[in-house]
Tab-separated table of C-alpha atoms and ligand atoms in Angstrom:
chain	number	residue	atom	x	y	z
A	1	MET	CA	13.132	8.968	-33.319
A	2	ASN	CA	9.932	10.289	-34.760
A	3	GLU	CA	11.115	13.942	-35.521
A	4	ASP	CA	7.538	14.940	-35.979
A	5	LEU	CA	6.551	13.947	-32.611
A	6	LYS	CA	4.647	16.869	-31.133
A	7	ILE	CA	6.130	17.634	-27.584
A	8	PRO	CA	3.422	18.240	-24.658
A	9	ASN	CA	3.996	21.521	-22.842
A	10	HIS	CA	2.957	19.828	-19.670
A	11	VAL	CA	3.324	16.167	-18.647
A	12	GLY	CA	1.865	14.664	-15.380
A	13	ILE	CA	3.213	11.345	-14.210
A	14	ILE	CA	1.496	9.273	-11.522
A	15	LEU	CA	4.334	7.212	-10.145
A	16	ASP	CA	3.179	3.863	-9.492
A	17	GLY	CA	4.656	0.443	-8.839
A	18	ASN	CA	7.612	1.028	-6.644
A	19	GLY	CA	6.176	-1.274	-3.773
A	20	ARG	CA	5.284	-4.142	-6.515
A	21	TRP	CA	8.539	-3.628	-8.486
A	22	ALA	CA	10.501	-4.480	-4.866
A	23	LYS	CA	8.419	-7.080	-3.781
A	24	MET	CA	8.814	-9.069	-7.248
A	25	ARG	CA	12.601	-8.834	-6.237
A	26	GLY	CA	12.210	-10.213	-2.631
A	27	LYS	CA	12.911	-6.599	-1.231
A	28	PRO	CA	11.175	-4.017	1.042
A	29	ARG	CA	9.001	-1.795	-0.467
A	30	THR	CA	11.209	1.041	0.757
A	31	TYR	CA	14.132	-0.170	-1.486
A	32	GLY	CA	11.349	0.438	-4.472
A	33	HIS	CA	10.715	3.905	-3.287
A	34	THR	CA	14.554	4.695	-3.142
A	35	LYS	CA	14.981	3.393	-6.614
A	36	GLY	CA	11.908	5.193	-8.005
A	37	PHE	CA	13.648	8.544	-6.780
A	38	THR	CA	16.572	7.283	-9.091
A	39	ASN	CA	14.611	6.707	-11.714
A	40	LEU	CA	12.599	10.003	-11.441
A	41	LYS	CA	16.016	12.098	-11.686
A	42	LYS	CA	17.024	10.238	-14.823
A	43	LEU	CA	13.071	10.807	-16.194
A	44	ALA	CA	12.703	14.238	-15.315
A	45	LYS	CA	16.270	15.231	-17.181
A	46	HIS	CA	15.180	13.273	-20.351
A	47	VAL	CA	11.747	14.960	-20.031
A	48	PHE	CA	12.972	18.576	-20.012
A	49	ASP	CA	15.828	17.797	-22.410
A	50	ARG	CA	13.057	16.805	-24.960
A	51	GLY	CA	11.306	20.336	-24.938
A	52	VAL	CA	8.727	19.731	-21.773
A	53	ASN	CA	8.435	22.871	-19.877
A	54	VAL	CA	6.469	21.582	-16.976
A	55	LEU	CA	6.531	18.425	-15.142
A	56	SER	CA	4.335	17.381	-12.578
A	57	VAL	CA	4.520	14.122	-10.304
A	58	TYR	CA	2.276	12.488	-7.522
A	59	ALA	CA	4.842	11.882	-4.961
A	60	PHE	CA	2.228	11.547	-2.021
A	61	SER	CA	-1.228	11.782	-1.694
A	62	THR	CA	-3.402	12.711	1.064
A	63	GLU	CA	-4.552	9.079	1.127
A	64	ASN	CA	-0.921	7.659	1.389
A	65	PHE	CA	-1.030	8.459	5.125
A	66	LYS	CA	-3.142	5.583	5.506
A	67	ARG	CA	0.083	3.513	4.754
A	68	SER	CA	2.092	1.620	7.583
A	69	LYS	CA	3.759	4.202	9.929
A	70	GLU	CA	6.968	2.631	8.546
A	71	GLU	CA	6.660	3.270	5.191
A	72	VAL	CA	5.218	6.869	5.888
A	73	ASP	CA	8.471	7.596	8.198
A	74	PHE	CA	10.680	6.295	5.255
A	75	LEU	CA	9.041	8.511	2.787
A	76	MET	CA	9.151	11.268	4.887
A	77	ASN	CA	12.536	11.154	5.563
A	78	LEU	CA	13.401	10.343	1.980
A	79	PHE	CA	11.654	13.823	0.647
A	80	VAL	CA	13.805	15.497	3.476
A	81	ASP	CA	16.965	14.085	1.839
A	82	LYS	CA	16.184	13.814	-1.741
A	83	PHE	CA	14.517	17.366	-2.194
A	84	HIS	CA	17.647	19.076	-0.940
A	85	GLU	CA	19.375	16.889	-3.680
A	86	LEU	CA	16.646	18.030	-6.293
A	87	GLU	CA	17.324	21.734	-5.136
A	88	LYS	CA	21.089	21.533	-6.458
A	89	ILE	CA	20.110	20.034	-9.486
A	90	SER	CA	17.562	22.413	-10.239
A	91	ASN	CA	19.650	25.720	-9.674
A	92	LYS	CA	22.212	24.206	-12.203
A	93	ASN	CA	19.371	23.328	-14.744
A	94	ASP	CA	16.920	26.767	-14.952
A	95	ILE	CA	14.333	24.281	-13.012
A	96	LYS	CA	12.083	26.124	-10.549
A	97	ILE	CA	10.554	23.347	-7.954
A	98	VAL	CA	6.907	24.053	-6.914
A	99	PHE	CA	5.208	21.932	-4.368
A	100	SER	CA	1.356	21.077	-4.444
A	101	GLY	CA	-0.666	19.944	-1.451
A	102	ILE	CA	-1.551	20.853	1.845
A	103	LYS	CA	1.701	22.384	3.364
A	104	ASP	CA	0.340	21.385	6.886
A	105	LYS	CA	-0.191	18.576	9.394
A	106	PRO	CA	0.090	15.580	9.103
A	107	LEU	CA	3.219	16.751	7.325
A	108	PRO	CA	6.204	16.519	9.460
A	109	ASP	CA	7.729	19.928	10.374
A	110	ASP	CA	11.135	19.144	8.509
A	111	VAL	CA	9.162	18.320	5.467
A	112	ILE	CA	6.988	21.641	5.461
A	113	LYS	CA	10.374	23.426	6.192
A	114	VAL	CA	12.218	21.802	3.273
A	115	ILE	CA	9.226	22.390	0.916
A	116	LYS	CA	9.199	26.213	1.537
A	117	ASP	CA	12.696	26.514	1.897
A	118	ILE	CA	13.217	24.958	-1.864
A	119	GLU	CA	10.321	27.182	-3.242
A	120	GLU	CA	12.085	30.157	-2.172
A	121	LYS	CA	15.472	29.354	-3.247
A	122	THR	CA	14.494	28.132	-6.671
A	123	LYS	CA	11.504	30.507	-7.492
A	124	ASN	CA	13.624	32.848	-9.933
A	125	ASN	CA	14.788	29.791	-12.204
A	126	LYS	CA	13.402	29.548	-15.748
A	127	PRO	CA	11.782	28.313	-18.086
A	128	PHE	CA	11.284	25.048	-16.606
A	129	VAL	CA	8.854	24.007	-13.787
A	130	PHE	CA	8.977	20.646	-11.728
A	131	ASN	CA	5.654	20.419	-9.366
A	132	ILE	CA	5.900	18.135	-7.015
A	133	CYS	CA	2.583	17.086	-5.238
A	134	VAL	CA	2.925	16.178	-1.476
A	135	ASN	CA	0.233	15.465	0.712
A	136	TYR	CA	-1.934	16.379	-2.463
A	137	GLY	CA	-5.693	15.555	-3.276
A	138	GLY	CA	-7.307	17.127	-6.704
A	139	ASN	CA	-10.367	17.470	-4.885
A	140	TYR	CA	-8.872	19.372	-1.909
A	141	GLU	CA	-7.212	21.770	-4.346
A	142	ILE	CA	-10.667	22.533	-5.910
A	143	VAL	CA	-12.292	23.150	-2.532
A	144	ASP	CA	-9.322	25.111	-1.319
A	145	ALA	CA	-9.275	27.468	-4.317
A	146	THR	CA	-13.225	27.808	-4.037
A	147	LYS	CA	-12.753	28.973	-0.294
A	148	LYS	CA	-9.940	31.440	-1.523
A	149	ILE	CA	-12.390	32.979	-4.125
A	150	ALA	CA	-15.183	33.082	-1.581
A	151	LYS	CA	-13.240	34.856	0.564
A	152	GLU	CA	-12.250	37.470	-2.018
A	153	VAL	CA	-15.776	37.491	-2.705
A	154	LEU	CA	-17.080	38.447	0.716
A	155	ASP	CA	-14.257	41.124	0.794
A	156	ASN	CA	-15.375	42.902	-1.957
A	157	LYS	CA	-11.956	42.063	-3.590
A	158	LEU	CA	-13.847	40.073	-6.389
A	159	SER	CA	-17.000	40.079	-8.029
A	160	ILE	CA	-18.686	36.807	-8.857
A	161	ASN	CA	-18.901	38.045	-12.397
A	162	ASP	CA	-15.242	37.977	-12.688
A	163	ILE	CA	-15.060	34.111	-11.733
A	164	ASN	CA	-14.340	32.011	-14.891
A	165	VAL	CA	-11.999	29.024	-15.817
A	166	ASP	CA	-8.832	30.689	-16.319
A	167	LEU	CA	-9.454	32.966	-13.170
A	168	PHE	CA	-10.379	29.817	-11.115
A	169	SER	CA	-6.977	28.034	-12.114
A	170	LYS	CA	-5.115	30.900	-10.752
A	171	TYR	CA	-6.415	30.021	-7.075
A	172	LEU	CA	-5.074	26.427	-7.402
A	173	TYR	CA	-1.792	25.748	-5.432
A	174	ASN	CA	-0.045	26.705	-8.539
A	175	ASP	CA	-0.817	28.799	-11.537
A	176	LEU	CA	0.236	25.814	-13.938
A	177	PRO	CA	-0.864	25.391	-17.541
A	178	PRO	CA	-3.187	22.325	-18.248
A	179	VAL	CA	-1.557	18.950	-18.152
A	180	ASP	CA	-1.341	17.948	-21.918
A	181	PHE	CA	-0.115	14.338	-21.323
A	182	LEU	CA	-0.582	12.101	-18.393
A	183	ILE	CA	1.256	8.877	-17.736
A	184	ARG	CA	0.291	6.312	-14.758
A	185	THR	CA	2.973	3.509	-14.518
A	186	SER	CA	2.281	0.094	-13.341
A	187	GLY	CA	-0.804	-0.981	-15.520
A	188	GLU	CA	-3.352	0.819	-13.318
A	189	GLN	CA	-5.803	2.850	-15.138
A	190	ARG	CA	-7.098	5.334	-12.555
A	191	VAL	CA	-6.337	9.051	-12.061
A	192	SER	CA	-6.618	8.819	-8.222
A	193	ASN	CA	-7.287	12.378	-7.578
A	194	PHE	CA	-4.412	13.725	-9.428
A	195	MET	CA	-4.579	17.106	-10.639
A	196	LEU	CA	-8.316	17.014	-11.391
A	197	TYR	CA	-8.757	20.546	-12.743
A	198	GLN	CA	-5.760	20.388	-14.865
A	199	ILE	CA	-6.284	17.177	-16.684
A	200	ALA	CA	-9.595	17.958	-18.198
A	201	TYR	CA	-8.196	17.697	-21.615
A	202	SER	CA	-4.913	15.498	-21.072
A	203	GLU	CA	-4.159	12.332	-23.349
A	204	PHE	CA	-3.817	9.424	-20.934
A	205	TYR	CA	-0.981	6.730	-21.199
A	206	PHE	CA	-1.080	3.767	-19.118
A	207	PRO	CA	2.059	1.582	-19.542
A	208	ASP	CA	2.425	-1.600	-17.952
A	209	THR	CA	5.815	-0.893	-16.334
A	210	TYR	CA	6.740	-0.290	-12.604
A	211	PHE	CA	7.930	3.184	-11.979
A	212	PRO	CA	11.658	2.280	-11.225
A	213	GLU	CA	12.112	0.527	-14.546
A	214	PHE	CA	9.983	3.360	-16.774
A	215	ASP	CA	12.541	4.747	-18.760
A	216	GLU	CA	13.161	7.171	-21.813
A	217	LYS	CA	12.340	4.768	-24.232
B	301	FPP	C1	4.645	4.765	-6.017
B	301	FPP	O1	4.690	3.363	-5.823
B	301	FPP	C2	5.489	5.261	-5.032
B	301	FPP	C3	5.145	6.559	-4.276
B	301	FPP	C4	3.624	6.919	-4.392
B	301	FPP	C5	5.605	7.019	-3.138
B	301	FPP	C6	6.834	8.230	-3.474
B	301	FPP	C7	7.695	8.158	-4.712
B	301	FPP	C8	8.799	8.343	-4.921
B	301	FPP	C9	9.686	7.652	-3.821
B	301	FPP	C10	9.609	8.323	-6.063
B	301	FPP	C11	9.565	9.774	-6.166
B	301	FPP	C12	10.730	10.781	-5.002
B	301	FPP	C13	10.312	11.909	-4.909
B	301	FPP	C14	11.481	12.578	-3.817
B	301	FPP	C15	9.713	13.064	-5.612
B	301	FPP	P1	3.791	2.635	-4.699
B	301	FPP	O2	4.089	2.598	-3.611
B	301	FPP	O3	2.383	2.974	-4.856
B	301	FPP	O4	3.803	1.104	-5.295
B	301	FPP	P2	2.657	-0.090	-5.415
B	301	FPP	O5	1.588	0.565	-6.130
B	301	FPP	O6	3.286	-1.205	-6.123
B	301	FPP	O7	2.507	-0.622	-3.813
């Protein structure tokens, strides 16, 4: 292990390749998602153990609703189930869980409920932050922040001259530091609308490995 390695403060991961990993084994895509979640738990522990303070993952994009009904339903049920599991782990390990994305339809009511519940139950945990992007799109996040700012200007709560890069970031879904290191597994070299405002200065890493096999090494 290189002891001089500079540990990033905020790591982002675009979880990609669950479906292809399962297909290679002659299994349904859903099997890959279950394995992806098991891997995410291991990987998150490693990331926080190494001194990273904030971990953001892309679990479900606004575009992902275009997948088959069967896969979307499977993932929504998996989220309800696994987010509860994450809450328990986070409370034991000083991790605050936050969610980024549109907490509204087409997300099912039980997913919206579990998201709000977990944010409330982990809100005082420090120092680590686990940001899970669900029903998320980076361009929507920027548009939503702009709307909130415009409303405050119209209500005379904010002056146009107050708007700057730092203030703008406080109106995003969560007030997080910039992403220093962005990983996308599976060999795809695209950012696919992930945290567009926060990755302005990120270093990118695109390993060929499918997500269920992307380990600490
Ligand atoms: C990426 O592989 C998988 C997703 C975008 C689905 C959701 C992620 C998980 C189930 C793991 C994390 C879980 C939680 C609860 C945070 P893909 O389906 O895009 O794979 P492909 O590109 O090979 O089709």
